[in-house]
PDB file of C-alpha atoms in Angstrom:
ATOM      1  CA  MET A   1       6.095 -29.359 -19.298  1.00  0.00           C
ATOM      2  CA  LYS A   2       4.649 -26.498 -16.996  1.00  0.00           C
ATOM      3  CA  SER A   3       3.870 -27.999 -13.872  1.00  0.00           C
ATOM      4  CA  LEU A   4       0.104 -28.695 -12.768  1.00  0.00           C
ATOM      5  CA  LYS A   5       0.473 -26.023  -9.997  1.00  0.00           C
ATOM      6  CA  SER A   6       1.688 -23.252 -12.723  1.00  0.00           C
ATOM      7  CA  ILE A   7      -1.312 -24.294 -15.177  1.00  0.00           C
ATOM      8  CA  ILE A   8      -3.833 -23.923 -12.334  1.00  0.00           C
ATOM      9  CA  SER A   9      -2.251 -20.307 -11.852  1.00  0.00           C
ATOM     10  CA  MET A  10      -2.905 -19.405 -15.300  1.00  0.00           C
ATOM     11  CA  LEU A  11      -6.122 -20.446 -15.581  1.00  0.00           C
ATOM     12  CA  LEU A  12      -7.311 -18.365 -12.423  1.00  0.00           C
ATOM     13  CA  LEU A  13      -5.420 -15.339 -13.967  1.00  0.00           C
ATOM     14  CA  ALA A  14      -7.373 -15.677 -17.109  1.00  0.00           C
ATOM     15  CA  CYS A  15     -10.821 -16.278 -15.161  1.00  0.00           C
ATOM     16  CA  SER A  16     -13.582 -13.561 -16.192  1.00  0.00           C
ATOM     17  CA  ALA A  17     -14.727 -11.078 -13.497  1.00  0.00           C
ATOM     18  CA  SER A  18     -17.701 -13.317 -13.019  1.00  0.00           C
ATOM     19  CA  ALA A  19     -15.571 -15.590 -11.272  1.00  0.00           C
ATOM     20  CA  PHE A  20     -14.772 -13.193  -8.171  1.00  0.00           C
ATOM     21  CA  SER A  21     -17.588 -12.280  -5.882  1.00  0.00           C
ATOM     22  CA  GLN A  22     -16.993 -10.182  -2.699  1.00  0.00           C
ATOM     23  CA  LYS A  23     -16.105 -13.194  -0.642  1.00  0.00           C
ATOM     24  CA  GLY A  24     -12.653 -12.374  -2.647  1.00  0.00           C
ATOM     25  CA  THR A  25     -10.623 -15.103  -4.450  1.00  0.00           C
ATOM     26  CA  THR A  26      -7.257 -15.622  -3.296  1.00  0.00           C
ATOM     27  CA  MET A  27      -4.308 -16.627  -5.622  1.00  0.00           C
ATOM     28  CA  GLU A  28      -0.356 -16.965  -5.236  1.00  0.00           C
ATOM     29  CA  LEU A  29       1.326 -13.810  -6.398  1.00  0.00           C
ATOM     30  CA  TRP A  30       4.297 -15.755  -7.467  1.00  0.00           C
ATOM     31  CA  PRO A  31       3.156 -19.116  -8.566  1.00  0.00           C
ATOM     32  CA  ASN A  32       6.426 -20.064 -10.327  1.00  0.00           C
ATOM     33  CA  GLY A  33       8.600 -19.027  -7.638  1.00  0.00           C
ATOM     34  CA  ALA A  34       9.532 -15.722  -5.917  1.00  0.00           C
ATOM     35  CA  PRO A  35      12.342 -13.471  -6.697  1.00  0.00           C
ATOM     36  CA  ASN A  36      14.354 -12.356  -3.367  1.00  0.00           C
ATOM     37  CA  THR A  37      14.019 -14.360  -0.325  1.00  0.00           C
ATOM     38  CA  ASN A  38      13.496 -13.543   3.339  1.00  0.00           C
ATOM     39  CA  GLY A  39      14.629 -16.836   4.683  1.00  0.00           C
ATOM     40  CA  ASP A  40      11.013 -18.148   5.563  1.00  0.00           C
ATOM     41  CA  ASP A  41       9.745 -20.531   3.399  1.00  0.00           C
ATOM     42  CA  LYS A  42       6.152 -20.313   4.750  1.00  0.00           C
ATOM     43  CA  ASP A  43       5.704 -16.902   4.103  1.00  0.00           C
ATOM     44  CA  LYS A  44       3.940 -16.635   0.741  1.00  0.00           C
ATOM     45  CA  ALA A  45       2.872 -13.611  -1.333  1.00  0.00           C
ATOM     46  CA  GLU A  46      -0.871 -13.765  -2.110  1.00  0.00           C
ATOM     47  CA  LEU A  47      -3.602 -11.659  -3.719  1.00  0.00           C
ATOM     48  CA  THR A  48      -7.257 -11.372  -2.588  1.00  0.00           C
ATOM     49  CA  VAL A  49      -9.255 -10.065  -5.443  1.00  0.00           C
ATOM     50  CA  TYR A  50     -12.712  -8.445  -4.871  1.00  0.00           C
ATOM     51  CA  LEU A  51     -14.365  -7.481  -7.945  1.00  0.00           C
ATOM     52  CA  PRO A  52     -17.843  -5.344  -7.959  1.00  0.00           C
ATOM     53  CA  ASP A  53     -20.809  -6.609  -9.951  1.00  0.00           C
ATOM     54  CA  ALA A  54     -19.813  -5.902 -13.716  1.00  0.00           C
ATOM     55  CA  LYS A  55     -22.808  -3.759 -14.424  1.00  0.00           C
ATOM     56  CA  LYS A  56     -21.424  -1.290 -11.492  1.00  0.00           C
ATOM     57  CA  ALA A  57     -17.875  -1.471 -12.560  1.00  0.00           C
ATOM     58  CA  THR A  58     -16.036   1.824 -12.942  1.00  0.00           C
ATOM     59  CA  GLY A  59     -12.753   0.502 -14.050  1.00  0.00           C
ATOM     60  CA  ARG A  60     -11.168   1.634 -11.078  1.00  0.00           C
ATOM     61  CA  ALA A  61      -8.993  -0.647  -8.867  1.00  0.00           C
ATOM     62  CA  VAL A  62      -7.255  -0.247  -5.704  1.00  0.00           C
ATOM     63  CA  VAL A  63      -4.130  -2.381  -4.535  1.00  0.00           C
ATOM     64  CA  CYS A  64      -4.360  -2.500  -0.717  1.00  0.00           C
ATOM     65  CA  CYS A  65      -0.969  -2.839   1.464  1.00  0.00           C
ATOM     66  CA  PRO A  66      -1.958  -3.543   5.223  1.00  0.00           C
ATOM     67  CA  GLY A  67       0.401  -2.577   7.911  1.00  0.00           C
ATOM     68  CA  GLY A  68       2.136  -4.351  10.789  1.00  0.00           C
ATOM     69  CA  GLY A  69       5.297  -2.871  11.308  1.00  0.00           C
ATOM     70  CA  TYR A  70       7.157  -5.118   8.771  1.00  0.00           C
ATOM     71  CA  THR A  71       6.639  -7.926  11.159  1.00  0.00           C
ATOM     72  CA  HIS A  72       3.044  -8.989  10.463  1.00  0.00           C
ATOM     73  CA  LEU A  73       0.081  -7.668   8.666  1.00  0.00           C
ATOM     74  CA  ALA A  74      -3.248  -6.598   9.978  1.00  0.00           C
ATOM     75  CA  MET A  75      -5.176  -8.283   7.114  1.00  0.00           C
ATOM     76  CA  ASP A  76      -9.011  -7.754   8.238  1.00  0.00           C
ATOM     77  CA  HIS A  77      -9.495  -4.095   9.256  1.00  0.00           C
ATOM     78  CA  GLU A  78      -6.387  -3.060   7.173  1.00  0.00           C
ATOM     79  CA  GLY A  79      -7.466  -5.096   4.349  1.00  0.00           C
ATOM     80  CA  HIS A  80     -10.396  -7.307   3.288  1.00  0.00           C
ATOM     81  CA  GLN A  81     -13.019  -5.521   5.512  1.00  0.00           C
ATOM     82  CA  TRP A  82     -12.527  -2.467   3.090  1.00  0.00           C
ATOM     83  CA  ALA A  83     -14.023  -4.625   0.111  1.00  0.00           C
ATOM     84  CA  SER A  84     -17.556  -3.645   0.046  1.00  0.00           C
ATOM     85  CA  PHE A  85     -16.657  -0.062   0.750  1.00  0.00           C
ATOM     86  CA  PHE A  86     -14.666  -0.121  -2.623  1.00  0.00           C
ATOM     87  CA  ASN A  87     -17.159  -2.726  -4.484  1.00  0.00           C
ATOM     88  CA  ASN A  88     -20.031  -0.593  -3.470  1.00  0.00           C
ATOM     89  CA  GLN A  89     -18.618   2.156  -5.580  1.00  0.00           C
ATOM     90  CA  GLY A  90     -17.774  -0.014  -8.459  1.00  0.00           C
ATOM     91  CA  ILE A  91     -13.991  -0.269  -7.595  1.00  0.00           C
ATOM     92  CA  ALA A  92     -12.126  -3.717  -7.545  1.00  0.00           C
ATOM     93  CA  LEU A  93      -9.965  -4.128  -4.436  1.00  0.00           C
ATOM     94  CA  ILE A  94      -7.125  -6.302  -4.642  1.00  0.00           C
ATOM     95  CA  VAL A  95      -5.649  -7.003  -0.951  1.00  0.00           C
ATOM     96  CA  LEU A  96      -1.831  -7.994  -1.085  1.00  0.00           C
ATOM     97  CA  LYS A  97      -0.498 -10.146   1.699  1.00  0.00           C
ATOM     98  CA  TYR A  98       3.367  -9.271   1.023  1.00  0.00           C
ATOM     99  CA  ARG A  99       6.340 -11.092   2.734  1.00  0.00           C
ATOM    100  CA  MET A 100       8.103  -9.625   5.439  1.00  0.00           C
ATOM    101  CA  PRO A 101      11.380  -8.070   4.666  1.00  0.00           C
ATOM    102  CA  HIS A 102      13.440  -9.076   7.642  1.00  0.00           C
ATOM    103  CA  GLY A 103      16.114  -6.512   6.534  1.00  0.00           C
ATOM    104  CA  ASP A 104      15.728  -6.899   2.792  1.00  0.00           C
ATOM    105  CA  ARG A 105      13.929  -4.286   1.429  1.00  0.00           C
ATOM    106  CA  PHE A 106      13.225  -5.746  -2.154  1.00  0.00           C
ATOM    107  CA  VAL A 107      10.947  -8.509  -0.794  1.00  0.00           C
ATOM    108  CA  PRO A 108       7.934  -6.385  -0.014  1.00  0.00           C
ATOM    109  CA  ILE A 109       8.762  -3.858  -2.841  1.00  0.00           C
ATOM    110  CA  SER A 110       8.762  -6.656  -5.372  1.00  0.00           C
ATOM    111  CA  ASP A 111       5.409  -8.120  -4.040  1.00  0.00           C
ATOM    112  CA  ALA A 112       3.963  -4.506  -4.033  1.00  0.00           C
ATOM    113  CA  GLU A 113       5.398  -4.068  -7.564  1.00  0.00           C
ATOM    114  CA  GLU A 114       4.098  -7.522  -8.974  1.00  0.00           C
ATOM    115  CA  ALA A 115       0.478  -6.955  -7.345  1.00  0.00           C
ATOM    116  CA  MET A 116       0.494  -3.591  -9.629  1.00  0.00           C
ATOM    117  CA  LYS A 117       1.639  -5.447 -12.607  1.00  0.00           C
ATOM    118  CA  THR A 118      -0.546  -8.223 -12.121  1.00  0.00           C
ATOM    119  CA  VAL A 119      -3.874  -6.249 -11.988  1.00  0.00           C
ATOM    120  CA  ARG A 120      -2.846  -4.417 -15.073  1.00  0.00           C
ATOM    121  CA  ARG A 121      -2.034  -7.905 -16.885  1.00  0.00           C
ATOM    122  CA  ASN A 122      -5.530  -8.946 -16.175  1.00  0.00           C
ATOM    123  CA  ALA A 123      -7.372  -5.809 -16.863  1.00  0.00           C
ATOM    124  CA  ALA A 124      -9.389  -6.868 -19.268  1.00  0.00           C
ATOM    125  CA  ALA A 125     -10.935 -10.204 -17.357  1.00  0.00           C
ATOM    126  CA  TRP A 126     -11.146  -8.140 -14.496  1.00  0.00           C
ATOM    127  CA  HIS A 127     -12.856  -5.306 -16.210  1.00  0.00           C
ATOM    128  CA  ILE A 128     -10.450  -2.743 -15.118  1.00  0.00           C
ATOM    129  CA  ASN A 129      -8.982   0.152 -16.567  1.00  0.00           C
ATOM    130  CA  PRO A 130      -4.947  -0.062 -16.498  1.00  0.00           C
ATOM    131  CA  ALA A 131      -4.618   3.474 -16.230  1.00  0.00           C
ATOM    132  CA  ASP A 132      -6.612   3.732 -13.488  1.00  0.00           C
ATOM    133  CA  VAL A 133      -4.701   1.662 -10.717  1.00  0.00           C
ATOM    134  CA  GLY A 134      -4.205   2.799  -7.232  1.00  0.00           C
ATOM    135  CA  ILE A 135      -2.304   1.805  -4.238  1.00  0.00           C
ATOM    136  CA  MET A 136      -3.414   1.904  -0.445  1.00  0.00           C
ATOM    137  CA  GLY A 137      -1.688   1.420   2.433  1.00  0.00           C
ATOM    138  CA  PHE A 138      -1.709   1.583   6.535  1.00  0.00           C
ATOM    139  CA  SER A 139       1.313   2.507   8.588  1.00  0.00           C
ATOM    140  CA  ALA A 140       4.240   0.245   7.584  1.00  0.00           C
ATOM    141  CA  GLY A 141       1.859  -0.584   4.532  1.00  0.00           C
ATOM    142  CA  GLY A 142       1.335   3.133   4.084  1.00  0.00           C
ATOM    143  CA  HIS A 143       5.420   3.139   3.544  1.00  0.00           C
ATOM    144  CA  LEU A 144       5.533   0.404   1.150  1.00  0.00           C
ATOM    145  CA  ALA A 145       2.718   2.079  -0.663  1.00  0.00           C
ATOM    146  CA  SER A 146       4.355   5.588  -0.481  1.00  0.00           C
ATOM    147  CA  THR A 147       7.618   3.704  -1.940  1.00  0.00           C
ATOM    148  CA  ILE A 148       5.906   2.338  -4.992  1.00  0.00           C
ATOM    149  CA  ALA A 149       4.259   5.603  -5.554  1.00  0.00           C
ATOM    150  CA  THR A 150       7.684   7.545  -5.416  1.00  0.00           C
ATOM    151  CA  HIS A 151       9.999   4.949  -6.585  1.00  0.00           C
ATOM    152  CA  SER A 152       8.318   2.267  -9.085  1.00  0.00           C
ATOM    153  CA  THR A 153       7.850   3.247 -12.848  1.00  0.00           C
ATOM    154  CA  GLY A 154       6.119   1.702 -15.790  1.00  0.00           C
ATOM    155  CA  ASP A 155       3.151  -0.938 -14.984  1.00  0.00           C
ATOM    156  CA  ALA A 156       4.264  -0.902 -11.277  1.00  0.00           C
ATOM    157  CA  ALA A 157       3.452   2.706 -10.653  1.00  0.00           C
ATOM    158  CA  PRO A 158      -0.063   3.895  -9.272  1.00  0.00           C
ATOM    159  CA  ASN A 159      -2.201   6.397 -10.861  1.00  0.00           C
ATOM    160  CA  PHE A 160      -3.275   7.512  -7.205  1.00  0.00           C
ATOM    161  CA  GLN A 161      -2.337   6.481  -3.646  1.00  0.00           C
ATOM    162  CA  ILE A 162      -4.392   6.473  -0.443  1.00  0.00           C
ATOM    163  CA  LEU A 163      -2.403   6.187   2.956  1.00  0.00           C
ATOM    164  CA  PHE A 164      -3.604   6.141   6.402  1.00  0.00           C
ATOM    165  CA  TYR A 165      -1.580   6.870   9.358  1.00  0.00           C
ATOM    166  CA  PRO A 166       1.618   5.849   7.074  1.00  0.00           C
ATOM    167  CA  VAL A 167       5.218   5.290   8.313  1.00  0.00           C
ATOM    168  CA  ILE A 168       6.932   7.987   5.395  1.00  0.00           C
ATOM    169  CA  THR A 169      10.456   8.799   6.783  1.00  0.00           C
ATOM    170  CA  MET A 170      13.379   6.556   7.699  1.00  0.00           C
ATOM    171  CA  ASP A 171      14.983   9.222   9.688  1.00  0.00           C
ATOM    172  CA  PRO A 172      15.490   7.876  13.486  1.00  0.00           C
ATOM    173  CA  GLY A 173      14.145  11.198  14.734  1.00  0.00           C
ATOM    174  CA  TYR A 174      10.686  10.438  13.781  1.00  0.00           C
ATOM    175  CA  THR A 175      10.404   7.368  12.124  1.00  0.00           C
ATOM    176  CA  HIS A 176       8.763   4.051  13.243  1.00  0.00           C
ATOM    177  CA  LYS A 177      11.686   2.198  14.899  1.00  0.00           C
ATOM    178  CA  GLY A 178      10.404  -1.286  13.895  1.00  0.00           C
ATOM    179  CA  SER A 179       9.492  -0.606  10.500  1.00  0.00           C
ATOM    180  CA  ARG A 180      12.703   1.163   9.803  1.00  0.00           C
ATOM    181  CA  ASP A 181      14.827  -1.747  11.192  1.00  0.00           C
ATOM    182  CA  ASN A 182      12.749  -4.578   9.739  1.00  0.00           C
ATOM    183  CA  PHE A 183      12.848  -2.778   6.371  1.00  0.00           C
ATOM    184  CA  LEU A 184      16.371  -1.433   6.186  1.00  0.00           C
ATOM    185  CA  GLY A 185      18.036  -3.949   8.221  1.00  0.00           C
ATOM    186  CA  THR A 186      20.951  -3.218  10.968  1.00  0.00           C
ATOM    187  CA  PHE A 187      24.273  -2.195   9.810  1.00  0.00           C
ATOM    188  CA  GLY A 188      27.773  -2.541  12.188  1.00  0.00           C
ATOM    189  CA  GLU A 189      29.152   0.516  13.781  1.00  0.00           C
ATOM    190  CA  GLY A 190      31.943   1.521  11.244  1.00  0.00           C
ATOM    191  CA  LYS A 191      32.067   5.057   9.327  1.00  0.00           C
ATOM    192  CA  LYS A 192      31.283   3.213   5.950  1.00  0.00           C
ATOM    193  CA  ASP A 193      28.154   1.375   7.571  1.00  0.00           C
ATOM    194  CA  GLN A 194      26.926   4.624   8.888  1.00  0.00           C
ATOM    195  CA  LYS A 195      27.408   6.451   5.385  1.00  0.00           C
ATOM    196  CA  GLU A 196      25.414   3.531   3.662  1.00  0.00           C
ATOM    197  CA  MET A 197      22.676   3.736   6.193  1.00  0.00           C
ATOM    198  CA  LYS A 198      22.320   7.454   5.792  1.00  0.00           C
ATOM    199  CA  LYS A 199      22.004   7.047   1.879  1.00  0.00           C
ATOM    200  CA  LEU A 200      19.308   4.253   2.609  1.00  0.00           C
ATOM    201  CA  GLU A 201      17.341   6.444   5.320  1.00  0.00           C
ATOM    202  CA  ALA A 202      17.325   9.247   2.348  1.00  0.00           C
ATOM    203  CA  ASP A 203      16.554   6.868  -0.092  1.00  0.00           C
ATOM    204  CA  TYR A 204      13.641   5.462   1.549  1.00  0.00           C
ATOM    205  CA  SER A 205      12.309   8.573   3.391  1.00  0.00           C
ATOM    206  CA  ASN A 206       9.519   9.220   1.054  1.00  0.00           C
ATOM    207  CA  ASP A 207       8.834  12.759   1.513  1.00  0.00           C
ATOM    208  CA  LEU A 208      12.468  13.341   0.111  1.00  0.00           C
ATOM    209  CA  GLN A 209      11.390  11.315  -2.935  1.00  0.00           C
ATOM    210  CA  VAL A 210       8.457  13.113  -4.333  1.00  0.00           C
ATOM    211  CA  ASN A 211       8.684  14.780  -7.799  1.00  0.00           C
ATOM    212  CA  ARG A 212       6.051  16.311  -9.978  1.00  0.00           C
ATOM    213  CA  THR A 213       5.221  12.937 -11.411  1.00  0.00           C
ATOM    214  CA  THR A 214       3.990  11.283  -8.068  1.00  0.00           C
ATOM    215  CA  SER A 215       0.468  10.341  -8.190  1.00  0.00           C
ATOM    216  CA  ARG A 216      -2.516  12.455  -6.390  1.00  0.00           C
ATOM    217  CA  ALA A 217      -2.842  10.997  -2.691  1.00  0.00           C
ATOM    218  CA  PHE A 218      -5.388  10.882   0.007  1.00  0.00           C
ATOM    219  CA  LEU A 219      -3.715  11.100   3.457  1.00  0.00           C
ATOM    220  CA  ALA A 220      -5.685  10.360   6.865  1.00  0.00           C
ATOM    221  CA  LEU A 221      -4.008  10.285  10.236  1.00  0.00           C
ATOM    222  CA  SER A 222      -4.456  11.000  14.031  1.00  0.00           C
ATOM    223  CA  ASP A 223      -2.911  13.929  15.719  1.00  0.00           C
ATOM    224  CA  ASP A 224      -2.639  11.711  18.953  1.00  0.00           C
ATOM    225  CA  ASP A 225      -0.859   8.921  17.279  1.00  0.00           C
ATOM    226  CA  LYS A 226       2.023   8.153  19.577  1.00  0.00           C
ATOM    227  CA  ALA A 227       3.201   4.815  17.256  1.00  0.00           C
ATOM    228  CA  VAL A 228       3.657   6.926  14.151  1.00  0.00           C
ATOM    229  CA  PRO A 229       4.028  10.664  14.588  1.00  0.00           C
ATOM    230  CA  ALA A 230       1.444  12.354  12.286  1.00  0.00           C
ATOM    231  CA  ALA A 231       4.613  14.543  11.178  1.00  0.00           C
ATOM    232  CA  ASN A 232       5.109  11.566   8.752  1.00  0.00           C
ATOM    233  CA  GLY A 233       1.983  12.181   6.787  1.00  0.00           C
ATOM    234  CA  PHE A 234       2.166  15.931   7.078  1.00  0.00           C
ATOM    235  CA  ASN A 235       5.456  16.363   5.549  1.00  0.00           C
ATOM    236  CA  TYR A 236       4.765  14.093   2.936  1.00  0.00           C
ATOM    237  CA  TYR A 237       1.582  16.264   2.334  1.00  0.00           C
ATOM    238  CA  GLN A 238       3.885  19.117   2.188  1.00  0.00           C
ATOM    239  CA  GLN A 239       6.376  17.759  -0.631  1.00  0.00           C
ATOM    240  CA  LEU A 240       3.300  17.050  -2.465  1.00  0.00           C
ATOM    241  CA  TYR A 241       2.097  20.642  -2.486  1.00  0.00           C
ATOM    242  CA  LYS A 242       5.340  21.898  -3.103  1.00  0.00           C
ATOM    243  CA  HIS A 243       5.795  19.729  -6.182  1.00  0.00           C
ATOM    244  CA  ASP A 244       2.377  20.630  -7.453  1.00  0.00           C
ATOM    245  CA  VAL A 245       0.702  17.190  -6.911  1.00  0.00           C
ATOM    246  CA  PRO A 246      -3.037  17.120  -6.066  1.00  0.00           C
ATOM    247  CA  ALA A 247      -3.640  15.878  -2.472  1.00  0.00           C
ATOM    248  CA  SER A 248      -6.032  15.868   0.267  1.00  0.00           C
ATOM    249  CA  ILE A 249      -5.235  15.562   4.224  1.00  0.00           C
ATOM    250  CA  HIS A 250      -7.124  14.827   6.537  1.00  0.00           C
ATOM    251  CA  ILE A 251      -5.894  14.946  10.421  1.00  0.00           C
ATOM    252  CA  TYR A 252      -8.602  13.739  12.991  1.00  0.00           C
ATOM    253  CA  PRO A 253      -8.413  14.865  16.777  1.00  0.00           C
ATOM    254  CA  THR A 254      -8.025  11.823  18.559  1.00  0.00           C
ATOM    255  CA  GLY A 255      -7.855   7.967  17.394  1.00  0.00           C
ATOM    256  CA  GLY A 256      -4.355   6.968  18.104  1.00  0.00           C
ATOM    257  CA  HIS A 257      -2.773   4.450  15.614  1.00  0.00           C
ATOM    258  CA  GLY A 258      -4.198   1.494  13.738  1.00  0.00           C
ATOM    259  CA  TRP A 259      -8.082   2.250  13.370  1.00  0.00           C
ATOM    260  CA  GLY A 260      -8.426   0.931   9.919  1.00  0.00           C
ATOM    261  CA  TYR A 261     -11.856   0.306   8.752  1.00  0.00           C
ATOM    262  CA  ARG A 262     -12.921  -0.048  12.979  1.00  0.00           C
ATOM    263  CA  GLU A 263     -16.210   1.440  13.625  1.00  0.00           C
ATOM    264  CA  SER A 264     -14.939   2.212  16.896  1.00  0.00           C
ATOM    265  CA  PHE A 265     -12.790   4.786  15.530  1.00  0.00           C
ATOM    266  CA  ALA A 266     -14.540   7.950  16.480  1.00  0.00           C
ATOM    267  CA  PHE A 267     -13.984   9.704  13.268  1.00  0.00           C
ATOM    268  CA  HIS A 268     -15.103   6.299  10.922  1.00  0.00           C
ATOM    269  CA  TYR A 269     -17.789   7.924   8.923  1.00  0.00           C
ATOM    270  CA  ASN A 270     -15.747  11.015   8.500  1.00  0.00           C
ATOM    271  CA  VAL A 271     -13.217   8.987   6.814  1.00  0.00           C
ATOM    272  CA  ILE A 272     -15.469   7.191   4.663  1.00  0.00           C
ATOM    273  CA  PHE A 273     -17.235  10.160   3.288  1.00  0.00           C
ATOM    274  CA  GLU A 274     -14.368  12.184   2.785  1.00  0.00           C
ATOM    275  CA  LEU A 275     -12.528   9.286   1.159  1.00  0.00           C
ATOM    276  CA  LYS A 276     -15.702   8.545  -1.012  1.00  0.00           C
ATOM    277  CA  ALA A 277     -15.733  12.317  -2.050  1.00  0.00           C
ATOM    278  CA  TRP A 278     -12.046  12.243  -2.987  1.00  0.00           C
ATOM    279  CA  LEU A 279     -12.498   9.319  -5.217  1.00  0.00           C
ATOM    280  CA  GLU A 280     -15.476  10.956  -6.785  1.00  0.00           C
ATOM    281  CA  SER A 281     -13.265  14.059  -7.481  1.00  0.00           C
ATOM    282  CA  PHE A 282     -11.110  12.750 -10.213  1.00  0.00           C
TER     283      PHE A 282
END
């Protein structure tokens, strides 16, 4: 017999769109237990679903991955605060609270892939077009989002991607060291370990993984970002351009790192208008 917890979760998944208001409804991502573990039983993956009014719904949805260096998550200004922006355009926003990797990259990857699949499984009930589901990420969440955009297939693959000041490369020369170490883990000093680490760095340097089937992209970053060099996003854009993938990049002169939806960011309204125009372009 299924547990009460599982039954409740299944009923929640089957709810109609009217059950979700702009306040959002939070649900467990893995009600029957998550694959892969990170050693922290209290670290649970969750989705918070914000659906637009059914009359305004366009069928489009965005899965949002907040940043935090793969140690924590900036859930508000890089997550929940974006709900009104998207819902007012008839777009559903699904904010993902993914688990921290602690050196096991498959933990957050499996969470992000399952989030994409969950949205598509519930497409009919949530008035979502399964062929119009994108992924959005900030900083380390931008690395996770671009990883899904360049590595995932089938129902886990996004139709478009939105990246804010993303970590893209794992190259020690200009990655964000904390994100890299937390995502890939650390190895010993032997030649075998060094060789394996170099391969992992290349595999998850997502600018090196772009191909002609990679989904279209919107990138926004600051030229004076000292935490994650703007070269991360710019090199990713160059590879998208090289492979004929439609992309739009916006590099602001100031702002540093981590502005998200904060109105204190000098170019906040520029971002809002430019992202809105990009979303309306396809």
